[in-house]
């Protein structure tokens, strides 16, 4: 037993400090293995201590002790991130937030929660009070409120409300990584330094999410003979502002063949659109679908919403999960296509890569603009081949958010990186928070 371990135990109690190797290995991982590139890089990284604080005071004590001893600290919610965001590159302490799981306050239009609260629990409580979250990731049953802010981007609801940067996070309470940690209240523009910054600029202890009046959502799948008709239908529906929708996900065949639990409602060779739409607009949706010869193969009424099968389990990055279960040689990309030429962009990609690239769109609206956002499935050959594919996509105007890197700026958020680095130097002057995740800082350290 070393002195540092004894100090952690005196702060948190023996049951809340984990040094057992199998547990440390398990909790030091997220879903980085979606990427064969990251798998090779991150497999052997393990925290020395996992700690489970139950309140903000305990977080402050842990941070203060870590700064005094120059020990790195990484923070973990549910560990469902895809880019190795929670993986402790230099060992040290991994803070597990799951004991900090209170819903502090629900008001009309917002909810204040602790960081370890599961988004599924928040959504359930909100719906009991005729409200709902504006956006949540497809992993909402497991994912935490803090992990979504710091590691996610958008998801169910983004077709109407945009992503995390579009006003869906109203306020954060943040603790700095200093010998005497400060408590900050973050609102407005400064939010950019914390959203999707992998917990490198501070530890979030409270989040205020935007909420809205709940809607009776009907889930359905519409099946089409051509990819083009499935996409034009999706675009028209996305633009139809009189129909409320929470999700529009378009999948090229053979992606639907990977969705094992849905096989009884999947037609061979058909491209599908998975929808969450307001129940009272369903007739309008069916009319629009029939204009493009689309047929509804399953409809799940709002009375079964979030009970039993959830079609959101086949959207966003869940799509990749089903593909990996069916064929482990698959991997994925993330990209924003252009609304005025996405059909042309797809054609060029398909001409070059054929069955090495399968289209999967999750349509979203950001800053009022409709975006054909993709998480396409791609066949993995080598790292070089993958990056050649990325270069080709970028050469035809597709913005790629590279999911095969754990470096913040390489994942497509380079526009914010200078501001994040500046904020980190203020809040974490010794560079101890989740080290190794910002490339420009790594370069400075290497000299
Ligand atoms: P974690 O993975 O535990 O952490 C994510 C990041 O946040 C880490 O860098 C961590 O250090 C940091 N962090 C955690 N808590 C705090 C805190 N309190 N303070 C500061 N930093 C903190 N993402 C989407 O955006 N949309 C999707 O639809 C989506 N679908 C997915 C589907 C699948 C099948 C999978 C595997 C992943 C998907 N993801 C998606 C990624 C991920 O599930 C979400 O971003 C999720 O919200 C992360 O939450 P978490 O609690 O698991 O965070």
Coordinates of C-alpha atoms and ligand atoms in Angstrom, one line a residue:
X1 CA 0.0 0.0 0.0
X2 CA 1.6 3.3 -1.0
X3 CA 1.0 6.6 0.7
X4 CA -1.0 8.1 -2.2
X5 CA -3.4 5.1 -2.2
X6 CA -3.9 5.5 1.6
X7 CA -4.7 9.2 1.0
X8 CA -7.3 8.4 -1.6
X9 CA -8.9 5.9 0.7
X10 CA -9.0 8.4 3.5
X11 CA -10.8 10.8 1.2
X12 CA -13.3 8.4 -0.4
X13 CA -13.5 5.1 1.6
X14 CA -12.0 1.8 0.6
X15 CA -14.9 0.7 -1.6
X16 CA -14.6 3.8 -3.8
X17 CA -10.9 3.4 -4.7
X18 CA -10.3 0.5 -7.2
X19 CA -6.8 -1.0 -7.8
X20 CA -7.9 -4.5 -8.8
X21 CA -6.2 -5.1 -12.3
X22 CA -9.2 -6.6 -14.2
X23 CA -11.5 -3.8 -13.0
X24 CA -8.9 -1.2 -13.9
X25 CA -8.5 -2.7 -17.4
X26 CA -12.2 -2.8 -18.0
X27 CA -13.0 0.7 -16.8
X28 CA -10.0 2.2 -18.7
X29 CA -11.7 1.4 -22.0
X30 CA -14.4 2.8 -24.2
X31 CA -15.6 1.9 -27.7
X32 CA -12.3 2.8 -29.4
X33 CA -12.2 -0.7 -30.8
X34 CA -14.7 0.4 -33.5
X35 CA -11.5 1.7 -35.2
X36 CA -8.8 -0.8 -36.1
X37 CA -6.4 2.2 -36.2
X38 CA -7.2 3.1 -32.5
X39 CA -7.2 -0.5 -31.4
X40 CA -3.6 -0.9 -32.2
X41 CA -2.7 2.4 -30.5
X42 CA -4.7 2.2 -27.3
X43 CA -5.0 -1.4 -26.2
X44 CA -2.4 -1.3 -23.4
X45 CA -3.3 1.9 -21.6
X46 CA -4.6 1.4 -18.0
X47 CA -5.3 3.8 -15.1
X48 CA -3.5 3.1 -11.8
X49 CA -6.5 4.0 -9.6
X50 CA -10.2 4.3 -10.4
X51 CA -12.0 6.5 -7.9
X52 CA -15.8 7.0 -7.4
X53 CA -16.6 10.3 -5.8
X54 CA -20.2 11.1 -4.8
X55 CA -20.1 14.9 -4.7
X56 CA -18.2 18.0 -5.8
X57 CA -16.2 18.4 -2.6
X58 CA -14.7 14.9 -3.1
X59 CA -13.8 15.8 -6.7
X60 CA -12.0 18.9 -5.4
X61 CA -10.1 16.9 -2.9
X62 CA -9.0 14.3 -5.5
X63 CA -7.9 17.1 -7.9
X64 CA -6.0 18.9 -5.2
X65 CA -4.2 15.7 -4.1
X66 CA -3.4 14.8 -7.8
X67 CA -2.0 18.3 -8.5
X68 CA 0.2 18.2 -5.3
X69 CA 1.6 14.8 -6.6
X70 CA 1.6 15.7 -10.3
X71 CA -0.6 12.7 -11.1
X72 CA -2.7 12.8 -14.3
X73 CA -6.5 12.6 -14.0
X74 CA -8.9 11.4 -16.6
X75 CA -12.7 11.4 -16.2
X76 CA -15.2 8.7 -17.2
X77 CA -19.0 8.7 -17.5
X78 CA -20.3 5.4 -19.0
X79 CA -17.3 4.9 -21.3
X80 CA -19.4 4.7 -24.5
X81 CA -17.2 7.2 -26.4
X82 CA -15.7 6.0 -29.7
X83 CA -12.4 7.7 -29.9
X84 CA -10.6 6.5 -26.8
X85 CA -11.6 9.8 -25.1
X86 CA -11.5 8.3 -21.6
X87 CA -8.4 6.2 -22.1
X88 CA -5.7 7.3 -19.6
X89 CA -2.7 7.7 -21.9
X90 CA -0.3 8.1 -19.0
X91 CA -2.0 6.1 -16.3
X92 CA -2.8 8.0 -13.1
X93 CA -6.4 8.5 -11.7
X94 CA -9.6 7.7 -13.6
X95 CA -12.6 9.4 -12.0
X96 CA -15.8 7.5 -12.5
X97 CA -18.8 9.9 -12.1
X98 CA -21.6 7.3 -12.0
X99 CA -22.3 7.9 -8.2
X100 CA -23.0 11.6 -9.0
X101 CA -26.3 10.9 -10.5
X102 CA -28.9 13.3 -9.2
X103 CA -31.5 15.2 -11.2
X104 CA -31.2 18.4 -9.3
X105 CA -34.1 20.5 -10.7
X106 CA -36.6 20.4 -13.6
X107 CA -38.0 23.7 -14.8
X108 CA -40.0 24.4 -17.9
X109 CA -37.4 24.4 -20.7
X110 CA -34.5 23.1 -18.8
X111 CA -33.1 20.4 -16.5
X112 CA -30.2 20.6 -14.1
X113 CA -28.4 17.3 -13.4
X114 CA -25.2 15.9 -11.9
X115 CA -22.7 14.6 -14.5
X116 CA -23.1 10.8 -13.9
X117 CA -26.9 10.9 -14.4
X118 CA -27.9 8.6 -17.3
X119 CA -29.6 10.5 -20.2
X120 CA -32.2 7.7 -20.3
X121 CA -33.2 8.4 -16.7
X122 CA -33.4 12.1 -17.4
X123 CA -35.6 11.6 -20.5
X124 CA -37.9 9.3 -18.5
X125 CA -38.3 11.8 -15.7
X126 CA -38.9 14.6 -18.1
X127 CA -41.6 12.7 -20.0
X128 CA -43.4 12.1 -16.8
X129 CA -43.7 15.9 -16.6
X130 CA -44.6 16.4 -20.3
X131 CA -41.1 17.5 -21.3
X132 CA -38.3 15.8 -23.2
X133 CA -34.6 16.3 -23.9
X134 CA -34.1 18.3 -27.2
X135 CA -31.2 16.0 -28.2
X136 CA -29.6 12.8 -26.9
X137 CA -27.2 10.2 -28.4
X138 CA -28.4 6.8 -29.5
X139 CA -26.6 5.4 -26.4
X140 CA -28.9 7.4 -24.1
X141 CA -29.9 4.4 -22.0
X142 CA -26.2 4.1 -20.8
X143 CA -24.5 7.4 -21.6
X144 CA -24.1 10.0 -18.9
X145 CA -25.0 13.7 -19.0
X146 CA -21.3 14.8 -18.5
X147 CA -20.0 12.3 -21.1
X148 CA -22.4 13.5 -23.7
X149 CA -21.4 17.2 -23.3
X150 CA -17.6 16.4 -23.2
X151 CA -17.4 13.5 -25.7
X152 CA -20.5 13.6 -27.9
X153 CA -21.9 15.8 -30.7
X154 CA -25.6 15.2 -31.6
X155 CA -28.1 12.5 -32.1
X156 CA -31.9 11.9 -31.8
X157 CA -33.5 15.3 -32.0
X158 CA -30.7 16.9 -34.0
X159 CA -32.9 17.0 -37.1
X160 CA -34.8 19.7 -35.2
X161 CA -32.6 21.1 -32.5
X162 CA -29.1 20.8 -33.9
X163 CA -26.1 19.4 -32.0
X164 CA -24.5 20.2 -28.6
X165 CA -23.2 23.6 -29.9
X166 CA -26.7 24.8 -31.0
X167 CA -27.9 26.0 -27.6
X168 CA -28.8 22.6 -26.2
X169 CA -26.4 23.0 -23.3
X170 CA -27.4 26.1 -21.3
X171 CA -25.0 26.1 -18.4
X172 CA -22.1 24.1 -16.9
X173 CA -20.5 24.0 -13.4
X174 CA -16.8 23.2 -13.8
X175 CA -14.0 22.5 -11.4
X176 CA -10.5 23.5 -12.4
X177 CA -7.4 21.3 -12.0
X178 CA -5.3 23.3 -9.5
X179 CA -3.9 22.8 -6.1
X180 CA -6.9 24.9 -4.8
X181 CA -9.5 24.1 -7.4
X182 CA -11.9 26.9 -8.5
X183 CA -15.6 26.5 -9.3
X184 CA -16.7 28.1 -12.6
X185 CA -20.1 28.8 -14.0
X186 CA -20.0 28.6 -17.8
X187 CA -22.6 30.0 -20.1
X188 CA -22.7 31.5 -23.7
X189 CA -19.6 31.6 -25.9
X190 CA -17.3 30.1 -23.3
X191 CA -19.3 26.8 -23.6
X192 CA -17.3 26.1 -26.8
X193 CA -14.2 25.5 -24.6
X194 CA -16.0 22.6 -22.8
X195 CA -18.3 21.0 -25.2
X196 CA -16.7 18.0 -26.9
X197 CA -13.3 18.8 -25.4
X198 CA -12.8 15.4 -23.8
X199 CA -12.6 16.7 -20.2
X200 CA -9.3 18.4 -21.0
X201 CA -10.3 21.9 -19.7
X202 CA -12.1 21.0 -16.4
X203 CA -14.3 18.6 -14.6
X204 CA -18.0 19.2 -15.1
X205 CA -20.1 18.7 -11.9
X206 CA -23.5 20.1 -13.1
X207 CA -25.1 20.5 -16.5
X208 CA -28.2 22.4 -17.5
X209 CA -29.7 20.8 -20.7
X210 CA -32.4 22.5 -22.8
X211 CA -35.7 20.7 -22.8
X212 CA -38.9 21.0 -24.8
X213 CA -42.6 20.0 -24.6
X214 CA -42.9 16.3 -25.1
X215 CA -44.3 14.9 -28.4
X216 CA -46.1 11.6 -29.1
X217 CA -43.5 10.0 -31.3
X218 CA -44.3 7.2 -33.7
X219 CA -41.4 5.1 -34.9
X220 CA -41.5 3.5 -38.4
X221 CA -39.3 2.1 -41.2
X222 CA -40.0 3.0 -44.8
X223 CA -38.5 0.8 -47.5
X224 CA -37.4 2.0 -51.1
X225 CA -36.2 0.2 -54.2
X226 CA -33.5 2.8 -55.0
X227 CA -31.1 4.7 -52.8
X228 CA -31.9 7.9 -54.6
X229 CA -35.6 7.7 -53.8
X230 CA -34.9 6.9 -50.2
X231 CA -32.7 10.0 -50.0
X232 CA -35.0 12.4 -51.8
X233 CA -37.8 11.3 -49.5
X234 CA -35.6 11.8 -46.5
X235 CA -34.6 15.3 -47.7
X236 CA -38.2 16.3 -48.5
X237 CA -39.4 15.1 -45.1
X238 CA -36.5 16.9 -43.4
X239 CA -37.5 20.2 -45.1
X240 CA -41.2 19.7 -44.3
X241 CA -41.5 22.0 -41.3
X242 CA -45.2 21.2 -40.6
X243 CA -44.2 17.7 -39.7
X244 CA -42.4 17.3 -36.3
X245 CA -39.6 14.7 -36.4
X246 CA -37.0 13.5 -34.0
X247 CA -35.0 11.3 -36.3
X248 CA -34.4 10.6 -40.0
X249 CA -31.8 7.9 -40.7
X250 CA -31.3 6.6 -44.2
X251 CA -29.5 3.3 -44.8
X252 CA -28.3 1.9 -48.1
X253 CA -28.7 -1.8 -48.7
X254 CA -27.0 -4.1 -47.4
X255 CA -26.8 -2.1 -44.2
X256 CA -30.4 -3.1 -43.2
X257 CA -29.3 -6.8 -43.6
X258 CA -27.0 -6.3 -40.5
X259 CA -29.9 -5.3 -38.2
X260 CA -30.5 -8.8 -36.9
X261 CA -33.5 -8.0 -34.5
X262 CA -35.4 -6.3 -37.4
X263 CA -35.0 -9.1 -40.0
X264 CA -38.8 -9.8 -40.1
X265 CA -39.5 -6.3 -41.3
X266 CA -36.5 -5.9 -43.7
X267 CA -37.1 -6.5 -47.4
X268 CA -34.1 -7.9 -49.4
X269 CA -32.2 -5.4 -51.5
X270 CA -34.3 -2.5 -50.2
X271 CA -32.9 0.8 -48.8
X272 CA -34.6 2.0 -45.7
X273 CA -35.4 5.2 -43.8
X274 CA -35.8 4.8 -40.0
X275 CA -38.1 7.5 -38.6
X276 CA -39.4 9.1 -35.4
X277 CA -42.3 11.4 -36.4
X278 CA -45.2 13.0 -34.6
X279 CA -48.0 10.4 -34.5
X280 CA -50.6 12.8 -35.7
X281 CA -48.6 13.5 -38.9
X282 CA -48.1 9.8 -39.8
X283 CA -50.7 9.9 -42.7
X284 CA -48.8 12.8 -44.3
X285 CA -45.5 10.9 -43.9
X286 CA -47.1 7.9 -45.7
X287 CA -48.4 10.1 -48.5
X288 CA -45.0 11.6 -49.0
X289 CA -43.4 8.1 -48.9
X290 CA -45.8 6.8 -51.6
X291 CA -44.8 9.7 -53.9
X292 CA -41.4 7.9 -54.0
X293 CA -42.9 4.4 -54.0
X294 CA -41.8 3.8 -50.4
X295 CA -43.7 1.3 -48.3
X296 CA -44.0 1.2 -44.5
X297 CA -42.7 -2.1 -43.2
X298 CA -43.2 -1.5 -39.4
X299 CA -44.9 1.2 -37.4
X300 CA -44.6 1.4 -33.6
X301 CA -47.2 3.6 -32.0
X302 CA -46.4 6.3 -29.5
X303 CA -47.9 4.2 -26.6
X304 CA -44.8 1.8 -27.1
X305 CA -42.3 4.7 -27.2
X306 CA -39.2 3.7 -25.2
X307 CA -40.8 0.5 -24.3
X308 CA -39.6 -2.7 -26.0
X309 CA -37.8 -2.2 -29.3
X310 CA -36.3 1.2 -30.0
X311 CA -35.6 2.0 -33.6
X312 CA -33.0 4.6 -32.5
X313 CA -30.9 1.5 -31.6
X314 CA -30.3 1.2 -35.4
X315 CA -29.3 4.9 -36.0
X316 CA -26.2 7.1 -35.5
X317 CA -23.3 5.0 -34.4
X318 CA -25.5 2.0 -33.5
X319 CA -25.6 1.3 -37.2
X320 CA -21.8 0.7 -37.1
X321 CA -22.2 -1.6 -34.1
X322 CA -24.6 -3.9 -36.0
X323 CA -22.3 -4.0 -39.0
X324 CA -19.3 -4.9 -36.8
X325 CA -21.4 -7.7 -35.3
X326 CA -22.1 -9.0 -38.8
X327 CA -18.7 -8.4 -40.3
X328 CA -15.7 -7.4 -38.3
X329 CA -13.8 -6.1 -41.3
X330 CA -16.1 -3.1 -41.4
X331 CA -15.3 0.2 -39.9
X332 CA -16.8 3.7 -40.3
X333 CA -16.3 7.4 -41.2
X334 CA -18.2 10.5 -40.2
X335 CA -18.9 13.3 -42.7
X336 CA -21.0 16.3 -43.6
X337 CA -22.1 16.2 -47.2
X338 CA -23.4 19.3 -49.1
X339 CA -27.1 19.7 -49.4
X340 CA -26.9 21.0 -53.0
X341 CA -24.7 18.2 -54.3
X342 CA -24.8 15.2 -51.9
X343 CA -26.3 12.9 -54.6
X344 CA -23.4 13.8 -56.9
X345 CA -20.9 13.3 -54.1
X346 CA -22.3 9.9 -53.3
X347 CA -22.2 8.9 -57.0
X348 CA -18.5 9.8 -57.2
X349 CA -17.7 7.9 -54.1
X350 CA -19.7 4.8 -55.2
X351 CA -18.0 4.9 -58.7
X352 CA -14.6 4.8 -57.0
X353 CA -15.2 2.6 -54.0
X354 CA -18.3 0.5 -54.9
X355 CA -19.1 -2.0 -52.1
X356 CA -16.2 -0.6 -50.0
X357 CA -18.5 2.3 -48.9
X358 CA -22.1 2.0 -47.8
X359 CA -24.1 5.2 -47.2
X360 CA -25.8 5.9 -43.9
X361 CA -27.2 9.3 -43.3
X362 CA -28.5 10.8 -40.0
X363 CA -30.1 14.1 -41.2
X364 CA -29.6 17.1 -39.0
X365 CA -30.1 20.8 -38.8
X366 CA -27.4 23.1 -37.4
X367 CA -27.8 26.9 -37.1
X368 CA -31.0 26.5 -39.1
X369 CA -29.2 24.8 -42.0
X370 CA -30.2 21.2 -43.1
X371 CA -27.1 19.0 -43.3
X372 CA -26.9 15.5 -44.9
X373 CA -24.7 14.1 -42.1
X374 CA -23.2 10.6 -42.7
X375 CA -21.8 7.8 -40.6
X376 CA -21.0 5.6 -43.6
X377 CA -19.7 2.1 -43.2
X378 CA -16.5 1.3 -45.0
X379 CA -14.6 -1.9 -45.6
X380 CA -11.3 -1.8 -43.7
X381 CA -8.2 -2.9 -45.6
X382 CA -5.2 -0.9 -44.3
X383 CA -4.7 2.5 -42.6
X384 CA -3.3 3.9 -45.8
X385 CA -6.4 2.8 -47.8
X386 CA -8.7 4.3 -45.2
X387 CA -6.9 7.7 -45.3
X388 CA -6.9 7.6 -49.1
X389 CA -10.7 7.3 -48.9
X390 CA -10.8 10.2 -46.5
X391 CA -8.7 12.3 -48.9
X392 CA -10.9 11.4 -51.8
X393 CA -14.1 12.4 -49.9
X394 CA -12.5 15.7 -48.9
X395 CA -11.4 16.4 -52.5
X396 CA -15.1 16.3 -53.6
X397 CA -16.2 18.7 -50.8
X398 CA -17.2 16.2 -48.0
X399 CA -16.1 17.4 -44.6
X400 CA -14.7 14.4 -42.7
X401 CA -14.7 14.2 -38.9
X402 CA -12.0 11.6 -38.6
X403 CA -13.1 9.0 -36.0
X404 CA -9.8 7.1 -36.2
X405 CA -7.9 9.5 -33.9
X406 CA -8.1 10.3 -30.2
X407 CA -6.6 13.8 -30.8
X408 CA -9.2 16.5 -30.5
X409 CA -8.2 18.7 -33.3
X410 CA -7.8 15.8 -35.8
X411 CA -11.4 14.8 -35.2
X412 CA -12.6 17.8 -37.2
X413 CA -12.8 20.4 -34.4
X414 CA -9.6 22.2 -35.4
X415 CA -11.5 25.6 -35.5
X416 CA -11.8 25.6 -31.7
X417 CA -8.5 24.2 -30.7
X418 CA -6.6 27.4 -30.0
X419 CA -9.3 28.6 -27.7
X420 CA -9.4 25.2 -25.9
X421 CA -5.7 25.2 -25.5
X422 CA -5.8 28.7 -24.0
X423 CA -8.6 27.6 -21.6
X424 CA -6.6 24.5 -20.6
X425 CA -3.6 26.6 -19.7
X426 CA -5.8 28.7 -17.4
X427 CA -7.7 25.8 -15.8
X428 CA -5.1 23.1 -15.9
X429 CA -1.7 24.9 -15.7
X430 CA 0.3 21.6 -15.0
X431 CA -1.3 19.8 -18.0
X432 CA -2.6 17.0 -15.9
X433 CA -6.2 16.7 -17.2
X434 CA -6.6 13.8 -19.7
X435 CA -3.1 14.3 -21.1
X436 CA -2.2 13.2 -24.6
X437 CA -5.5 14.1 -26.3
X438 CA -4.5 17.5 -27.8
X439 CA -1.9 17.1 -30.6
X440 CA -0.4 20.6 -30.4
X441 CA 0.3 20.2 -26.6
X442 CA 1.8 16.7 -27.3
X443 CA 4.1 18.3 -29.8
X444 CA 5.2 21.0 -27.3
X445 CA 5.9 18.3 -24.6
X446 CA 8.0 16.3 -27.0
X447 CA 9.9 19.5 -27.8
Ligands
LIG1 P1 -17.6 8.8 -21.8 O1 -17.3 7.9 -22.9 O2 -17.5 8.2 -20.4 O3 -16.8 10.1 -21.8 C1 -16.7 10.9 -23.0 C2 -15.8 12.0 -22.8 O4 -16.3 12.9 -21.8 C3 -14.4 11.6 -22.3 O5 -13.4 12.4 -22.8 C4 -14.5 11.9 -20.8 O6 -13.2 12.2 -20.2 C5 -15.4 13.2 -20.8 N1 -16.1 13.3 -19.6 C6 -17.0 12.5 -19.0 N2 -17.6 13.0 -17.9 C7 -17.0 14.2 -17.8 C8 -17.2 15.3 -16.8 N3 -18.0 15.1 -15.8 N4 -16.5 16.4 -16.9 C9 -15.6 16.5 -18.0 N5 -15.4 15.6 -18.9 C10 -16.1 14.4 -18.8 N6 -22.3 10.1 -29.7 C11 -23.2 11.1 -30.1 O7 -22.9 12.2 -30.0 N7 -24.3 10.8 -30.8 C12 -24.7 9.5 -31.0 O8 -25.9 9.3 -31.5 C13 -23.9 8.4 -30.6 N8 -24.2 7.1 -30.8 C14 -23.3 6.1 -30.4 C15 -23.7 4.8 -30.6 C16 -22.8 3.8 -30.2 C17 -23.3 2.3 -30.4 C18 -21.6 4.1 -29.5 C19 -20.7 3.0 -29.0 C20 -21.3 5.4 -29.3 C21 -22.1 6.5 -29.7 N9 -21.8 7.8 -29.5 C22 -22.7 8.8 -29.9 C23 -20.7 8.2 -28.6 C24 -21.1 8.2 -27.1 O9 -21.9 7.1 -26.8 C25 -21.8 9.4 -26.7 O10 -21.1 10.6 -27.1 C26 -22.1 9.5 -25.2 O11 -22.9 10.6 -24.9 C27 -20.9 9.5 -24.3 O12 -21.3 9.5 -23.0 P2 -20.5 8.6 -21.9 O13 -21.1 8.8 -20.5 O14 -20.4 7.2 -22.3 O15 -19.1 9.4 -21.9

